[in-house]
PDB file of N, CA and C in Angstrom:
ATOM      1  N   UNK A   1     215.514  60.344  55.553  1.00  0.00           N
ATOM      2  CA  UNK A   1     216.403  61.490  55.602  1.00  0.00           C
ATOM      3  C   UNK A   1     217.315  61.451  54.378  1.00  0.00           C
ATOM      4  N   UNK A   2     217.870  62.605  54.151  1.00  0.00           N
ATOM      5  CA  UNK A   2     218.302  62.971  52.661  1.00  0.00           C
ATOM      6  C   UNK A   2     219.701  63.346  52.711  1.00  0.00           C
ATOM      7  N   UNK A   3     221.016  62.878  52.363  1.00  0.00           N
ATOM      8  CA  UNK A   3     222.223  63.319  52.760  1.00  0.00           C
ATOM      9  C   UNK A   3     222.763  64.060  51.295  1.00  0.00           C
ATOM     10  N   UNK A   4     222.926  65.227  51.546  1.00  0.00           N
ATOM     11  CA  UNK A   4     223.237  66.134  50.532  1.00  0.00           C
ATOM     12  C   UNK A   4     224.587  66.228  49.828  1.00  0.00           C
ATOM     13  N   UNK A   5     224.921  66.076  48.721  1.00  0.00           N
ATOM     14  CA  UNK A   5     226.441  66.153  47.755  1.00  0.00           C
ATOM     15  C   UNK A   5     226.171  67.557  47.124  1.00  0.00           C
ATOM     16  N   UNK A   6     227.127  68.074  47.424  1.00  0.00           N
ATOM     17  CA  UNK A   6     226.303  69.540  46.325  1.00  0.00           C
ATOM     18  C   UNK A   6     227.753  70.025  45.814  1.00  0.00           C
ATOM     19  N   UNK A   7     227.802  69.908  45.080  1.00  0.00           N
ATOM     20  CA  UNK A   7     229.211  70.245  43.457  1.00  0.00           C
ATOM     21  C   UNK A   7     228.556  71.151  42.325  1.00  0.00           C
ATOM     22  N   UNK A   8     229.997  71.916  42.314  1.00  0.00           N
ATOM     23  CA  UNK A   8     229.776  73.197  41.445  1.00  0.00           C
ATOM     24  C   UNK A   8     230.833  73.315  40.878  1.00  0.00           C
ATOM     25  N   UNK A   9     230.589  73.313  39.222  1.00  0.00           N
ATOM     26  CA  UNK A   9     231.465  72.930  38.703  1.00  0.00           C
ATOM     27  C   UNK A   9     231.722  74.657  37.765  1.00  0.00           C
ATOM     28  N   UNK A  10     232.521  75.550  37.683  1.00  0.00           N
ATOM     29  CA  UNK A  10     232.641  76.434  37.293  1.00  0.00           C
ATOM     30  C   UNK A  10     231.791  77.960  37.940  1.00  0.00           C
ATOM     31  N   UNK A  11     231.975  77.424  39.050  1.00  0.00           N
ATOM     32  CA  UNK A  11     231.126  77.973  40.433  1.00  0.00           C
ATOM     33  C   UNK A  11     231.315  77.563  42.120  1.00  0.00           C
ATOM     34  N   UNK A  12     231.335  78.389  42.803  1.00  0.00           N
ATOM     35  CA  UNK A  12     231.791  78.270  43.932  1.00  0.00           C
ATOM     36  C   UNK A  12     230.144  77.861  44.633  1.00  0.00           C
ATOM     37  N   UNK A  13     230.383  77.086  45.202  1.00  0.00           N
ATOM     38  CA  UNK A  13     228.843  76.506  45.996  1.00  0.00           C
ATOM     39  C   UNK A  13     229.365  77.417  48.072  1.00  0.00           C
ATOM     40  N   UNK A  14     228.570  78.189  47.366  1.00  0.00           N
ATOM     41  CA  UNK A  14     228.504  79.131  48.948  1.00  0.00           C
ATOM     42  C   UNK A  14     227.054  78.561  49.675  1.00  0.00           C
ATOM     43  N   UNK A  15     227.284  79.089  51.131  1.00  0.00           N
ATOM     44  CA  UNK A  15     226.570  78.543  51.698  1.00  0.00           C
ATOM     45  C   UNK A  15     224.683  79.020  51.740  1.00  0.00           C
ATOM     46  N   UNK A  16     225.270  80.191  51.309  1.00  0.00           N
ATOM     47  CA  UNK A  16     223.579  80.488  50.416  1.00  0.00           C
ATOM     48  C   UNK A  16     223.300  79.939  49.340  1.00  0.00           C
ATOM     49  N   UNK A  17     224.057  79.743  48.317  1.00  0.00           N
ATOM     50  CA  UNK A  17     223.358  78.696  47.553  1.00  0.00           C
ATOM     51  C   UNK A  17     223.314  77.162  48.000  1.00  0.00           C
ATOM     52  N   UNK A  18     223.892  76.519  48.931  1.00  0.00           N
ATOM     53  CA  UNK A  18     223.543  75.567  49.727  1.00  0.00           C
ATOM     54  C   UNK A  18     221.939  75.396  50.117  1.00  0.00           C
ATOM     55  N   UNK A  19     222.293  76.337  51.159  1.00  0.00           N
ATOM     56  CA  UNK A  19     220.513  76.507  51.902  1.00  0.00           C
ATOM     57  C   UNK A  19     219.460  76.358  50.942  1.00  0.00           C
ATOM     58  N   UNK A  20     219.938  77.307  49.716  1.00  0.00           N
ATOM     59  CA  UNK A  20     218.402  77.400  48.557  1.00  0.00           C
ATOM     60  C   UNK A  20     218.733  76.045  48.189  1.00  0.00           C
ATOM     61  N   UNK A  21     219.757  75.434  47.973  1.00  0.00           N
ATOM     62  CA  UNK A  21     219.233  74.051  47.330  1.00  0.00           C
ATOM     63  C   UNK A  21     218.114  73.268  47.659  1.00  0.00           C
ATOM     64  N   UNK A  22     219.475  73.055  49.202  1.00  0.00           N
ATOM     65  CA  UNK A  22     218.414  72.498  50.309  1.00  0.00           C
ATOM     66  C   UNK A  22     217.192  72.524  50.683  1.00  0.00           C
ATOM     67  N   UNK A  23     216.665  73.819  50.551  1.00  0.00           N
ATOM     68  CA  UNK A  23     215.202  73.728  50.889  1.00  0.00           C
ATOM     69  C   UNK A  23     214.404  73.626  49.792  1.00  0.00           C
ATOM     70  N   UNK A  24     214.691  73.927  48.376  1.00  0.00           N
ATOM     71  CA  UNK A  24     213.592  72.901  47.172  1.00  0.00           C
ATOM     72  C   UNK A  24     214.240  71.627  47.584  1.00  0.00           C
ATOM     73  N   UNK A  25     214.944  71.043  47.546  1.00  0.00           N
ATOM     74  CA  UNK A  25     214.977  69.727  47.429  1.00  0.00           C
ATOM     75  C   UNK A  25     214.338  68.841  49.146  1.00  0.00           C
ATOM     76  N   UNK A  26     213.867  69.217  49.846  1.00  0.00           N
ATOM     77  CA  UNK A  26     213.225  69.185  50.915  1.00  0.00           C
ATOM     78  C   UNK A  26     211.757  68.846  51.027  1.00  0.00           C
ATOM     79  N   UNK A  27     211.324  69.333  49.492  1.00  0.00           N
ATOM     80  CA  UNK A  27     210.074  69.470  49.246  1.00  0.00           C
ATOM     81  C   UNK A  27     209.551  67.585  49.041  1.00  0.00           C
ATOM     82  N   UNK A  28     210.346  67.203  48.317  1.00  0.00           N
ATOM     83  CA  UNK A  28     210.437  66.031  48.049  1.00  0.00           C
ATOM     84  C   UNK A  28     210.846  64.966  48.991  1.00  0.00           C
ATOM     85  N   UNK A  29     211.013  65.142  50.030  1.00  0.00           N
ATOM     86  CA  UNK A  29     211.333  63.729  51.106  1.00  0.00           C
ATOM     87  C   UNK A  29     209.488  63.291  51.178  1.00  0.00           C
ATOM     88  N   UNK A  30     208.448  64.020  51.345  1.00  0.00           N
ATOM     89  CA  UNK A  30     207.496  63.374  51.352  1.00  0.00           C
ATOM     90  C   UNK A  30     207.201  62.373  50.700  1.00  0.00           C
ATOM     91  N   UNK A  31     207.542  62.104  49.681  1.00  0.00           N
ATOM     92  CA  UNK A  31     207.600  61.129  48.321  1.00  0.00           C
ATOM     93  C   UNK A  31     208.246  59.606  48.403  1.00  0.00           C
ATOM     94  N   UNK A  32     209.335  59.845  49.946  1.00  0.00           N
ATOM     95  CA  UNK A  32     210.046  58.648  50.495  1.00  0.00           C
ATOM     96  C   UNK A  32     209.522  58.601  51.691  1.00  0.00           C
ATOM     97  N   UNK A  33     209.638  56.957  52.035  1.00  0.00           N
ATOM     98  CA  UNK A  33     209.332  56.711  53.534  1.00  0.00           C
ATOM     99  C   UNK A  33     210.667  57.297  54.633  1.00  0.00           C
ATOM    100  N   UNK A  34     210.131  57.795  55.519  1.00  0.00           N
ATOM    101  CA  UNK A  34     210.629  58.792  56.276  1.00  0.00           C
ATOM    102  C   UNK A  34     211.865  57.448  57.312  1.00  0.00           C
ATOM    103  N   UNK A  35     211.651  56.641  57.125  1.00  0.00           N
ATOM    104  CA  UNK A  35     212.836  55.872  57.699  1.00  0.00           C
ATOM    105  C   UNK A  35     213.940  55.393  57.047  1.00  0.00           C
ATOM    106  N   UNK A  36     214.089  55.766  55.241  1.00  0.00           N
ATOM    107  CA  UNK A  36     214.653  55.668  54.330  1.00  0.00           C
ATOM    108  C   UNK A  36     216.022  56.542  54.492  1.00  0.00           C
ATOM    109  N   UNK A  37     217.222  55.906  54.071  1.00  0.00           N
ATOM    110  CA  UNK A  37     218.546  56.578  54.268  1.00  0.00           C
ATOM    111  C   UNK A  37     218.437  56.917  52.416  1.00  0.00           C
ATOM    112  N   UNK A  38     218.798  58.467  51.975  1.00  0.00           N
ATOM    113  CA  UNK A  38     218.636  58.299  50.907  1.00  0.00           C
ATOM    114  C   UNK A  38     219.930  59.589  50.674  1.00  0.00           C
ATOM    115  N   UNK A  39     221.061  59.181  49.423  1.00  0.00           N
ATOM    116  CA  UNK A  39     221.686  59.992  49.237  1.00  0.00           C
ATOM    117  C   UNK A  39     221.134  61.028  48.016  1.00  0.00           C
ATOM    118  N   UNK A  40     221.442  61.934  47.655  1.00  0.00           N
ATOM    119  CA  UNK A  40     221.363  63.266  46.451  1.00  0.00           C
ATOM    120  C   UNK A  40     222.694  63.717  46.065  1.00  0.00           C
ATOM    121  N   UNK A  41     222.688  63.701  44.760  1.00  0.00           N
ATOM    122  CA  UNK A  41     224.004  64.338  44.522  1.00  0.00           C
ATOM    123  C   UNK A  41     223.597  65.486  43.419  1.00  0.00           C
ATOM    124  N   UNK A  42     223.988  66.604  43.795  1.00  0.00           N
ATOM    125  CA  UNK A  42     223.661  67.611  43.059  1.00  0.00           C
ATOM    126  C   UNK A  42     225.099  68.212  42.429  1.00  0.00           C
ATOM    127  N   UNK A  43     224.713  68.523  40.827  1.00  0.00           N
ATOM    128  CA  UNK A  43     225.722  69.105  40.148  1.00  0.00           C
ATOM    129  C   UNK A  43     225.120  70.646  39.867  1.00  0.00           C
ATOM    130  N   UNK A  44     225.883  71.571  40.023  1.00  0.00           N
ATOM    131  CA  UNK A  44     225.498  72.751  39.330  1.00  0.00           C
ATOM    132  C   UNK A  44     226.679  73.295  38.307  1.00  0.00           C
ATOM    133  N   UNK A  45     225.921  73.597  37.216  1.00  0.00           N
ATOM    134  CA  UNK A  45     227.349  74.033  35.991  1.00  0.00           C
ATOM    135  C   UNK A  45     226.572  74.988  35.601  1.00  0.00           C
ATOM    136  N   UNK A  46     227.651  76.263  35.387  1.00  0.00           N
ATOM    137  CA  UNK A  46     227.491  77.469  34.980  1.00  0.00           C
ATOM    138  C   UNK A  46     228.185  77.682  33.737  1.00  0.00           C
ATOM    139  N   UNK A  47     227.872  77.915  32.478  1.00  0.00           N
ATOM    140  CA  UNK A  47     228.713  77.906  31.096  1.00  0.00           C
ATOM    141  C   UNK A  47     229.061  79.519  30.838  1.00  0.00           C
ATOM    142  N   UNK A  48     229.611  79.495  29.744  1.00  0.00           N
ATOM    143  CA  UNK A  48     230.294  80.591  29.416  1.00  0.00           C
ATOM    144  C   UNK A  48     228.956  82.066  28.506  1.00  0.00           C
ATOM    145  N   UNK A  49     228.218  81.080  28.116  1.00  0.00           N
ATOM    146  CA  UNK A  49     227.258  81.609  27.672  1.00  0.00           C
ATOM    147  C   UNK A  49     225.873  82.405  28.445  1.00  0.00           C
ATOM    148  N   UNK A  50     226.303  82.355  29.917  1.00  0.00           N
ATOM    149  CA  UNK A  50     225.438  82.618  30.953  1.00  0.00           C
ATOM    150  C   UNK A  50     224.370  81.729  31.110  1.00  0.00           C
ATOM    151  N   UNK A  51     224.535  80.128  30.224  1.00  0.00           N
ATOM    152  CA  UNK A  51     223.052  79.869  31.043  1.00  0.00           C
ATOM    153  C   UNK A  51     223.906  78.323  32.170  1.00  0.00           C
ATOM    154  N   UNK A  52     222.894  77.976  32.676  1.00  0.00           N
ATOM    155  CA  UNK A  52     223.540  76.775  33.793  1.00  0.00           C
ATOM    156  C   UNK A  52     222.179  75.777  34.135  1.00  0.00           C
ATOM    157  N   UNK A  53     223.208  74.656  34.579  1.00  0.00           N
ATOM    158  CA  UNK A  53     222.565  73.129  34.161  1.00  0.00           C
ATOM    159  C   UNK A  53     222.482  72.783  35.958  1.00  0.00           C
ATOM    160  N   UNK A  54     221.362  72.141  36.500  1.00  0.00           N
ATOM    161  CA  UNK A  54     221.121  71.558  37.232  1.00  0.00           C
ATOM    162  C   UNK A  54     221.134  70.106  37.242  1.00  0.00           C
ATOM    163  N   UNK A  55     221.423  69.068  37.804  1.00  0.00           N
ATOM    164  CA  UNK A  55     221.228  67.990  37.558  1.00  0.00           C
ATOM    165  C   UNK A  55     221.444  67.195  39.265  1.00  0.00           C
ATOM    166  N   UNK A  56     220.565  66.676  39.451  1.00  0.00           N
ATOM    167  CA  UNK A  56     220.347  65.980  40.624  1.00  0.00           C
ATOM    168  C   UNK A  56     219.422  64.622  40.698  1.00  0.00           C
ATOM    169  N   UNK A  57     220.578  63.579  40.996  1.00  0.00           N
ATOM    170  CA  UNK A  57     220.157  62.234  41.445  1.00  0.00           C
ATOM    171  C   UNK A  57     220.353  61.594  42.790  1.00  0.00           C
ATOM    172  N   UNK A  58     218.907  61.209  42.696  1.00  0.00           N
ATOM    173  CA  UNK A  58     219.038  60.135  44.275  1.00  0.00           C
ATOM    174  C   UNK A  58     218.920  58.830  44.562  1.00  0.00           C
TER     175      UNK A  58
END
């Protein structure tokens, strides 16, 4: 199981963009053994220039 951090840094992390995280990153628990405690910490940054950076470690 996968315990979610989700930070937004020049952006408000609403709970729809929650959910969409959540469910790509869902895709990937197959990849761990399912009795595994595993944290994620997700950054999202939005710049001034309109483009934005994902970055997520587990």
């Amino acid at each position: 199981m996968i315990k979610y951090s989700i930070r937004g840094e020049n952006l408000e992390v609403t709970e729809a963009i929650r959910d969409y995280v959540v469910s790509k990153l869902e895709k990937i628990e197959k990849y761990f053994q399912p009795e595994q405690e595993l944290d994620a910490r997700i950054n999202l940054k939005v710049y001034r220039e309109k483009t934005a950076k994902v970055e997520v470690t587990i």
